[in-house]
N, CA, C and O of each residue as an XYZ file, in Angstrom:
628
protein
N     -73.782    -97.092    131.683
C     -74.926    -96.440    132.308
C     -74.582    -94.982    132.579
O     -73.520    -94.685    133.124
N     -75.468    -94.079    132.205
C     -75.270    -92.652    132.416
C     -75.770    -92.267    133.797
O     -76.887    -92.609    134.186
N     -74.931    -91.553    134.530
C     -75.323    -91.078    135.853
C     -75.876    -89.670    135.711
O     -75.238    -88.809    135.106
N     -77.047    -89.433    136.259
C     -77.660    -88.116    136.192
C     -76.950    -87.187    137.155
O     -76.625    -87.579    138.276
N     -76.710    -85.968    136.729
C     -76.067    -84.968    137.579
C     -76.936    -84.647    138.789
O     -78.156    -84.810    138.762
N     -76.287    -84.194    139.836
C     -77.010    -83.753    141.028
C     -77.739    -82.444    140.715
O     -77.196    -81.586    140.020
N     -78.952    -82.288    141.219
C     -79.680    -81.046    140.945
C     -79.089    -79.862    141.698
O     -78.481    -80.007    142.758
N     -79.288    -78.698    141.118
C     -78.972    -77.432    141.759
C     -80.302    -76.871    142.237
O     -81.259    -76.795    141.466
N     -80.369    -76.477    143.507
C     -81.597    -75.889    144.046
C     -81.460    -74.386    143.955
O     -80.487    -73.804    144.434
N     -82.463    -73.758    143.322
C     -82.394    -72.320    143.072
C     -83.787    -71.714    143.103
O     -84.801    -72.412    143.069
N     -83.797    -70.378    143.171
C     -85.062    -69.640    143.095
C     -85.658    -69.827    141.696
O     -84.948    -69.764    140.692
N     -86.940    -70.053    141.651
C     -87.625    -70.178    140.369
C     -87.695    -68.820    139.690
O     -87.757    -67.781    140.347
N     -87.686    -68.849    138.381
C     -87.898    -67.643    137.587
C     -89.217    -67.791    136.831
O     -89.795    -68.876    136.781
N     -89.675    -66.715    136.258
C     -90.918    -66.767    135.476
C     -90.805    -67.802    134.370
O     -91.800    -68.437    134.022
N     -89.614    -67.989    133.809
C     -89.417    -68.964    132.735
C     -89.656    -70.398    133.209
O     -89.891    -71.282    132.386
N     -89.600    -70.641    134.509
C     -89.823    -71.981    135.068
C     -91.297    -72.287    135.318
O     -91.652    -73.436    135.579
N     -92.152    -71.277    135.242
C     -93.532    -71.426    135.690
C     -94.283    -72.540    134.965
O     -95.014    -73.295    135.606
N     -94.127    -72.660    133.678
C     -94.841    -73.694    132.932
C     -94.474    -75.091    133.444
O     -95.356    -75.928    133.638
N     -93.208    -75.343    133.660
C     -92.767    -76.652    134.156
C     -93.260    -76.880    135.584
O     -93.663    -77.993    135.922
N     -93.235    -75.854    136.419
C     -93.722    -75.983    137.803
C     -95.199    -76.360    137.803
O     -95.614    -77.254    138.541
N     -95.985    -75.689    136.987
C     -97.425    -75.966    136.916
C     -97.662    -77.405    136.456
O     -98.546    -78.083    136.980
N     -96.883    -77.875    135.484
C     -97.024    -79.273    135.040
C     -96.670    -80.238    136.167
O     -97.326    -81.268    136.321
N     -95.636    -79.921    136.963
C     -95.286    -80.777    138.101
C     -96.425    -80.823    139.114
O     -96.743    -81.887    139.645
N     -97.041    -79.670    139.385
C     -98.144    -79.620    140.351
C     -99.343    -80.434    139.884
O    -100.036    -81.045    140.697
N     -99.586    -80.442    138.587
C    -100.737    -81.170    138.041
C    -100.464    -82.667    137.896
O    -101.405    -83.452    137.773
N     -99.194    -83.076    137.909
C     -98.816    -84.480    137.715
C     -98.839    -85.228    139.038
O     -97.800    -85.617    139.572
N    -100.044    -85.417    139.552
C    -100.217    -85.989    140.877
C    -101.677    -86.416    140.987
O    -102.547    -85.823    140.350
N    -101.945    -87.427    141.779
C    -103.319    -87.933    141.908
C    -104.277    -86.816    142.303
O    -105.327    -86.658    141.680
N    -103.935    -86.043    143.325
C    -104.805    -84.938    143.737
C    -104.615    -83.716    142.855
O    -105.581    -83.029    142.524
N    -103.377    -83.444    142.475
C    -103.107    -82.282    141.632
C    -103.852    -82.327    140.322
O    -104.270    -81.294    139.800
N    -104.022    -83.524    139.788
C    -104.728    -83.649    138.510
C    -106.196    -83.255    138.628
O    -106.838    -82.951    137.623
N    -106.733    -83.258    139.848
C    -108.132    -82.882    140.051
C    -108.312    -81.412    140.410
O    -109.427    -80.894    140.348
N    -107.224    -80.729    140.789
C    -107.392    -79.338    141.239
C    -106.464    -78.345    140.564
O    -106.575    -77.142    140.800
N    -105.553    -78.822    139.731
C    -104.631    -77.933    139.034
C    -104.939    -77.928    137.550
O    -105.481    -78.893    137.010
N    -104.593    -76.850    136.909
C    -104.672    -76.778    135.456
C    -103.305    -77.178    134.909
O    -102.283    -76.767    135.460
N    -103.263    -77.959    133.852
C    -101.962    -78.309    133.290
C    -101.325    -77.156    132.512
O    -100.182    -77.260    132.067
N    -102.054    -76.078    132.352
C    -101.569    -74.914    131.604
C    -101.466    -73.702    132.519
O    -102.271    -73.537    133.436
N    -100.478    -72.861    132.268
C    -100.339    -71.610    133.015
C    -101.525    -70.719    132.675
O    -101.876    -70.557    131.506
N    -102.140    -70.142    133.702
C    -103.238    -69.205    133.492
C    -103.011    -67.973    134.370
O    -101.975    -67.854    135.024
N    -103.979    -67.066    134.381
C    -103.803    -65.810    135.126
C    -103.666    -66.036    136.632
O    -103.010    -65.245    137.309
N    -104.272    -67.098    137.168
C    -104.152    -67.385    138.600
C    -102.708    -67.741    138.963
O    -102.174    -67.255    139.960
N    -102.086    -68.588    138.147
C    -100.683    -68.948    138.385
C     -99.762    -67.746    138.181
O     -98.811    -67.548    138.937
N    -100.049    -66.955    137.167
C     -99.233    -65.758    136.896
C     -99.262    -64.811    138.098
O     -98.219    -64.327    138.539
N    -100.456    -64.552    138.623
C    -100.606    -63.652    139.762
C     -99.923    -64.227    141.000
O     -99.231    -63.510    141.722
N    -100.118    -65.519    141.242
C     -99.492    -66.157    142.405
C     -97.973    -66.102    142.303
O     -97.298    -65.797    143.286
N     -97.430    -66.392    141.127
C     -95.980    -66.339    140.965
C     -95.458    -64.937    141.252
O     -94.465    -64.779    141.961
N     -96.119    -63.918    140.709
C     -95.674    -62.537    140.929
C     -95.715    -62.175    142.418
O     -94.815    -61.499    142.915
N     -96.738    -62.615    143.117
C     -96.869    -62.338    144.553
C     -95.765    -63.024    145.345
O     -95.133    -62.405    146.201
N     -95.534    -64.304    145.059
C     -94.472    -65.048    145.747
C     -93.117    -64.412    145.457
O     -92.310    -64.214    146.365
N     -92.874    -64.097    144.201
C     -91.589    -63.544    143.781
C     -91.298    -62.201    144.447
O     -90.139    -61.873    144.701
N     -92.336    -61.427    144.729
C     -92.158    -60.095    145.333
C     -92.054    -60.139    146.856
O     -91.688    -59.137    147.471
N     -92.363    -61.261    147.467
C     -92.420    -61.368    148.925
C     -91.117    -61.952    149.472
O     -90.788    -63.096    149.158
N     -90.370    -61.203    150.278
C     -89.096    -61.714    150.791
C     -89.248    -62.883    151.764
O     -88.263    -63.558    152.067
N     -90.459    -63.135    152.256
C     -90.691    -64.266    153.155
C     -91.077    -65.542    152.409
O     -91.241    -66.593    153.028
N     -91.221    -65.460    151.107
C     -91.607    -66.596    150.281
C     -90.543    -66.886    149.242
O     -89.983    -65.982    148.622
N     -90.280    -68.176    149.067
C     -89.318    -68.587    148.045
C     -89.906    -69.774    147.289
O     -90.276    -70.783    147.889
N     -89.986    -69.644    145.993
C     -90.386    -70.753    145.136
C     -89.092    -71.359    144.609
O     -88.332    -70.698    143.902
N     -88.847    -72.613    144.954
C     -87.577    -73.273    144.673
C     -87.778    -74.347    143.610
O     -88.803    -75.028    143.588
N     -86.802    -74.488    142.741
C     -86.797    -75.585    141.783
C     -85.492    -76.359    141.918
O     -84.458    -75.819    142.310
N     -85.575    -77.639    141.579
C     -84.388    -78.470    141.414
C     -84.117    -78.500    139.923
O     -84.972    -78.905    139.135
N     -82.935    -78.073    139.544
C     -82.564    -77.889    138.148
C     -81.382    -78.795    137.815
O     -80.377    -78.810    138.525
N     -81.517    -79.545    136.732
C     -80.403    -80.326    136.200
C     -80.212    -79.889    134.752
O     -81.021    -80.209    133.881
N     -79.142    -79.161    134.512
C     -78.819    -78.673    133.166
C     -79.978    -77.935    132.506
O     -80.253    -78.130    131.322
N     -80.650    -77.093    133.271
C     -81.749    -76.294    132.733
C     -83.091    -76.991    132.739
O     -84.091    -76.394    132.342
N     -83.141    -78.232    133.174
C     -84.400    -78.977    133.236
C     -84.919    -78.948    134.668
O     -84.248    -79.426    135.582
N     -86.112    -78.388    134.870
C     -86.738    -78.332    136.196
C     -87.349    -79.694    136.483
O     -88.269    -80.132    135.791
N     -86.821    -80.368    137.524
C     -87.259    -81.727    137.829
C     -88.034    -81.835    139.141
O     -88.597    -82.887    139.443
N     -88.065    -80.751    139.924
C     -88.782    -80.762    141.199
C     -89.004    -79.331    141.651
O     -88.363    -78.401    141.161
N     -89.932    -79.168    142.603
C     -90.227    -77.835    143.117
C     -90.767    -77.918    144.539
O     -91.267    -78.956    144.973
N     -90.657    -76.817    145.242
C     -91.335    -76.624    146.527
C     -91.396    -75.132    146.803
O     -90.639    -74.346    146.234
N     -92.308    -74.760    147.685
C     -92.392    -73.388    148.154
C     -91.975    -73.377    149.614
O     -92.435    -74.196    150.410
N     -91.101    -72.441    149.956
C     -90.587    -72.296    151.311
C     -90.992    -70.912    151.815
O     -90.608    -69.896    151.235
N     -91.766    -70.881    152.894
C     -92.257    -69.631    153.451
C     -91.748    -69.474    154.872
O     -91.859    -70.392    155.684
N     -91.192    -68.315    155.171
C     -90.725    -68.005    156.520
C     -91.822    -67.221    157.235
O     -92.285    -66.190    156.746
N     -92.231    -67.729    158.405
C     -93.343    -67.134    159.143
C     -92.822    -66.630    160.483
O     -92.482    -67.429    161.356
N     -92.756    -65.304    160.653
C     -92.362    -64.792    161.967
C     -93.486    -65.043    162.963
O     -94.662    -65.033    162.596
N     -93.129    -65.264    164.202
C     -94.169    -65.530    165.192
C     -93.731    -65.193    166.597
O     -92.551    -64.958    166.859
N     -94.687    -65.172    167.490
C     -94.408    -64.924    168.899
C     -94.187    -66.219    169.672
O     -93.543    -66.216    170.721
N     -94.724    -67.339    169.150
C     -94.534    -68.604    169.863
C     -93.074    -69.025    169.797
O     -92.295    -68.515    168.992
N     -92.727    -69.961    170.658
C     -91.323    -70.374    170.786
C     -90.430    -69.160    171.045
O     -89.350    -69.019    170.472
N     -90.920    -68.293    171.926
C     -90.183    -67.097    172.355
C     -89.790    -66.195    171.181
O     -88.660    -65.712    171.102
N     -90.736    -65.980    170.282
C     -90.516    -65.059    169.169
C     -89.756    -65.661    168.004
O     -89.149    -64.932    167.221
N     -89.779    -66.973    167.877
C     -89.042    -67.638    166.796
C     -89.850    -67.681    165.505
O     -91.081    -67.685    165.511
N     -89.121    -67.713    164.414
C     -89.745    -67.926    163.106
C     -89.848    -69.412    162.841
O     -89.139    -70.219    163.442
N     -90.738    -69.758    161.937
C     -90.852    -71.131    161.468
C     -90.864    -71.098    159.952
O     -91.151    -70.066    159.345
N     -90.557    -72.213    159.357
C     -90.603    -72.339    157.905
C     -91.721    -73.302    157.547
O     -91.872    -74.353    158.168
N     -92.485    -72.942    156.561
C     -93.563    -73.788    156.045
C     -93.159    -74.248    154.651
O     -92.790    -73.431    153.808
N     -93.228    -75.545    154.408
C     -92.943    -76.108    153.094
C     -94.258    -76.523    152.464
O     -95.066    -77.209    153.088
N     -94.467    -76.107    151.232
C     -95.702    -76.391    150.499
C     -95.370    -76.824    149.081
O     -94.268    -76.592    148.586
N     -96.333    -77.452    148.443
C     -96.251    -77.720    147.006
C     -95.027    -78.520    146.596
O     -94.390    -78.207    145.591
N     -94.692    -79.550    147.366
C     -93.529    -80.377    147.036
C     -93.913    -81.324    145.903
O     -94.875    -82.083    146.014
N     -93.154    -81.271    144.819
C     -93.384    -82.181    143.705
C     -92.050    -82.548    143.067
O     -91.157    -81.715    142.913
N     -91.949    -83.809    142.706
C     -90.800    -84.327    141.960
C     -91.362    -84.956    140.689
O     -92.408    -85.604    140.726
N     -90.679    -84.771    139.577
C     -91.119    -85.374    138.315
C     -91.370    -86.863    138.528
O     -90.572    -87.551    139.165
N     -92.475    -87.349    137.994
C     -92.909    -88.725    138.225
C     -91.851    -89.768    137.926
O     -91.720    -90.739    138.671
N     -91.086    -89.593    136.845
C     -90.081    -90.593    136.481
C     -88.829    -90.540    137.348
O     -87.938    -91.378    137.207
N     -88.756    -89.550    138.253
C     -87.584    -89.421    139.124
C     -87.902    -89.673    140.591
O     -87.014    -89.601    141.441
N     -89.160    -89.967    140.893
C     -89.516    -90.241    142.283
C     -88.812    -91.513    142.755
O     -88.653    -92.478    142.007
N     -88.400    -91.480    144.013
C     -87.711    -92.631    144.587
C     -86.222    -92.660    144.309
O     -85.559    -93.648    144.624
N     -85.679    -91.595    143.723
C     -84.249    -91.559    143.380
C     -83.452    -90.568    144.216
O     -82.298    -90.276    143.905
N     -84.070    -90.047    145.285
C     -83.333    -89.174    146.192
C     -83.457    -87.688    145.929
O     -82.946    -86.886    146.712
N     -84.121    -87.294    144.853
C     -84.255    -85.873    144.529
C     -85.070    -85.154    145.597
O     -84.659    -84.103    146.088
N     -86.215    -85.712    145.958
C     -87.074    -85.087    146.970
C     -86.385    -85.008    148.317
O     -86.485    -83.994    149.009
N     -85.686    -86.069    148.695
C     -84.972    -86.077    149.969
C     -83.912    -84.974    149.984
O     -83.809    -84.223    150.953
N     -83.137    -84.880    148.925
C     -82.098    -83.844    148.856
C     -82.715    -82.443    148.884
O     -82.180    -81.543    149.531
N     -83.832    -82.257    148.190
C     -84.475    -80.949    148.144
C     -85.008    -80.555    149.528
O     -84.868    -79.403    149.939
N     -85.616    -81.504    150.244
C     -86.123    -81.194    151.583
C     -84.978    -80.920    152.557
O     -85.076    -80.004    153.374
N     -83.897    -81.693    152.485
C     -82.741    -81.436    153.365
C     -82.178    -80.041    153.074
O     -81.777    -79.329    153.995
N     -82.147    -79.653    151.802
C     -81.682    -78.318    151.418
C     -82.596    -77.258    152.039
O     -82.111    -76.281    152.608
N     -83.911    -77.447    151.932
C     -84.878    -76.483    152.478
C     -84.742    -76.380    153.994
O     -84.831    -75.286    154.552
N     -84.528    -77.507    154.659
C     -84.348    -77.500    156.116
C     -83.112    -76.688    156.490
O     -83.143    -75.918    157.450
N     -82.043    -76.853    155.751
C     -80.818    -76.088    156.040
C     -81.006    -74.599    155.745
O     -80.455    -73.754    156.452
N     -81.767    -74.277    154.724
C     -82.079    -72.866    154.441
C     -82.869    -72.266    155.603
O     -82.605    -71.137    156.017
N     -83.838    -73.020    156.128
C     -84.636    -72.550    157.266
C     -83.743    -72.358    158.493
O     -83.888    -71.377    159.222
N     -82.839    -73.277    158.715
C     -81.914    -73.153    159.836
C     -81.064    -71.877    159.689
O     -80.866    -71.134    160.650
N     -80.576    -71.647    158.484
C     -79.753    -70.453    158.229
C     -80.538    -69.162    158.445
O     -79.955    -68.129    158.775
N     -81.851    -69.213    158.261
C     -82.704    -68.035    158.479
C     -83.117    -67.891    159.943
O     -83.844    -66.961    160.294
N     -82.656    -68.807    160.798
C     -82.963    -68.721    162.223
C     -84.287    -69.333    162.627
O     -84.761    -69.102    163.739
N     -84.895    -70.115    161.739
C     -86.166    -70.759    162.074
C     -85.942    -71.833    163.127
O     -84.914    -72.509    163.138
N     -86.908    -71.975    163.997
C     -86.832    -73.003    165.039
C     -87.590    -74.264    164.655
O     -87.285    -75.347    165.155
N     -88.570    -74.135    163.777
C     -89.415    -75.247    163.359
C     -89.544    -75.214    161.838
O     -89.637    -74.145    161.234
N     -89.547    -76.389    161.237
C     -89.901    -76.533    159.825
C     -91.127    -77.438    159.800
O     -91.115    -78.528    160.374
N     -92.175    -76.986    159.140
C     -93.422    -77.739    159.122
C     -93.928    -77.891    157.705
O     -93.597    -77.107    156.815
N     -94.732    -78.910    157.519
C     -95.430    -79.103    156.251
C     -96.694    -79.891    156.527
O     -96.840    -80.507    157.583
N     -97.587    -79.865    155.586
C     -98.789    -80.685    155.674
C     -98.840    -81.572    154.438
O     -98.262    -81.253    153.399
N     -99.538    -82.682    154.573
C     -99.745    -83.568    153.440
C    -101.155    -84.136    153.543
O    -101.599    -84.526    154.622
N    -101.835    -84.176    152.442
C    -103.191    -84.719    152.424
C    -103.156    -86.191    152.817
O    -102.265    -86.931    152.398
N    -104.112    -86.605    153.609
C    -104.186    -88.002    154.055
C    -104.345    -88.972    152.886
O    -104.076    -90.166    153.017
N    -104.783    -88.450    151.752
C    -104.938    -89.290    150.567
C    -103.605    -89.564    149.879
O    -103.569    -90.206    148.829
N    -102.513    -89.083    150.462
C    -101.173    -89.295    149.908
C    -100.317    -90.106    150.889
O     -99.336    -89.582    151.418
N    -100.664    -91.351    151.137
C     -99.899    -92.129    152.123
C     -98.434    -92.308    151.741
O     -97.575    -92.344    152.622
N     -98.128    -92.421    150.451
C     -96.725    -92.552    150.038
C     -95.945    -91.286    150.380
O     -94.799    -91.359    150.824
N     -96.566    -90.127    150.173
C     -95.903    -88.859    150.500
C     -95.677    -88.751    152.005
O     -94.622    -88.297    152.446
N     -96.653    -89.161    152.779
C     -96.518    -89.096    154.241
C     -95.376    -89.996    154.702
O     -94.577    -89.595    155.549
N     -95.290    -91.204    154.157
C     -94.169    -92.096    154.502
C     -92.840    -91.472    154.107
O     -91.863    -91.558    154.851
N     -92.801    -90.848    152.942
C     -91.583    -90.183    152.475
C     -91.165    -89.078    153.449
O     -89.999    -89.010    153.836
N     -92.101    -88.212    153.847
C     -91.765    -87.119    154.767
C     -91.258    -87.669    156.097
O     -90.349    -87.101    156.702
N     -91.842    -88.765    156.546
C     -91.384    -89.361    157.803
C     -89.977    -89.935    157.661
O     -89.197    -89.877    158.611
N     -89.637    -90.484    156.503
C     -88.277    -90.978    156.271
C     -87.266    -89.836    156.328
O     -86.134    -90.023    156.774
N     -87.682    -88.653    155.875
C     -86.796    -87.488    155.918
C     -86.605    -87.006    157.352
O     -85.590    -86.384    157.663
N     -87.572    -87.287    158.232
C     -87.454    -86.894    159.634
C     -88.626    -86.102    160.182
O     -88.638    -85.753    161.362
N     -89.619    -85.812    159.338
C     -90.806    -85.111    159.820
C     -91.650    -86.084    160.637
O     -91.732    -87.270    160.317
N     -92.273    -85.575    161.690
C     -93.090    -86.406    162.568
C     -94.485    -85.809    162.698
O     -94.639    -84.590    162.774
N     -95.510    -86.674    162.725
C     -96.857    -86.158    162.964
C     -96.915    -85.514    164.348
O     -96.452    -86.094    165.330
N     -97.485    -84.317    164.417
C     -97.548    -83.646    165.717
C     -98.866    -82.922    165.943
O     -99.340    -82.838    167.076
N     -99.451    -82.410    164.900
C    -100.664    -81.614    165.024
C    -101.722    -82.167    164.082
O    -101.413    -82.915    163.155
N    -102.938    -81.801    164.323
C    -103.996    -82.118    163.382
C    -104.303    -80.849    162.600
O    -104.689    -79.836    163.185
N    -104.137    -80.897    161.296
C    -104.426    -79.738    160.466
C    -105.898    -79.628    160.146
O    -106.579    -80.636    159.952
N    -106.380    -78.426    160.093
C    -107.766    -78.142    159.732
C    -107.752    -77.120    158.605
O    -106.831    -76.309    158.507
N    -108.762    -77.160    157.765
C    -108.813    -76.245    156.632
C    -110.226    -75.722    156.470
O    -111.199    -76.438    156.707
N    -110.328    -74.478    156.069
C    -111.606    -73.846    155.765
C    -111.470    -73.268    154.364
O    -110.758    -72.282    154.172
N    -112.130    -73.855    153.397
C    -112.046    -73.395    152.021
C    -112.972    -72.200    151.820
O    -114.169    -72.282    152.092
N    -112.420    -71.106    151.350
C    -113.197    -69.871    151.169
C    -113.920    -69.816    149.833
O    -115.079    -69.406    149.767
N    -113.239    -70.228    148.764
C    -113.874    -70.175    147.461
C    -113.167    -71.121    146.507
O    -111.994    -71.452    146.682
N    -113.888    -71.533    145.522
C    -113.319    -72.374    144.472
C    -112.955    -71.471    143.297
O    -113.650    -70.493    143.025
N    -111.886    -71.791    142.614
C    -111.472    -71.029    141.430
C    -112.173    -71.580    140.194
O    -112.575    -72.742    140.149
N    -112.307    -70.723    139.203
C    -112.908    -71.158    137.924
C    -111.988    -72.101    137.206
O    -112.316    -72.574    136.117
């Protein structure tokens, strides 16, 4: 039996964008709101994230193969006596690798990165239509605490 190497967590590059977009679309909800192909919206978003020192687009890489992704954003704030918080978004693991510890390792890595940046809180949201994801986040140690609300401004073409 071949043992898969442990992933390396690193900053995404433009060359990773196609694989990241496919990961985002490979999901029950993602398939309804993401394009499986890179388009100008993804290109612009990647450039914006890449240029912003408070945003990091992370991939899990095994021998050049992108198998997972997340976005980690550092948010300075006045609450908690002027502490920063980290927001985790867009967590995806390749479908054939879910349940094998990749997501858990990636989230633990992101939590440690947030700690190293002096963040006091790490937060994320998950759609209620993703009960498996919510159970997974709770296994990692995230706890329900707030009720999230959203106001959609516009739909993309």
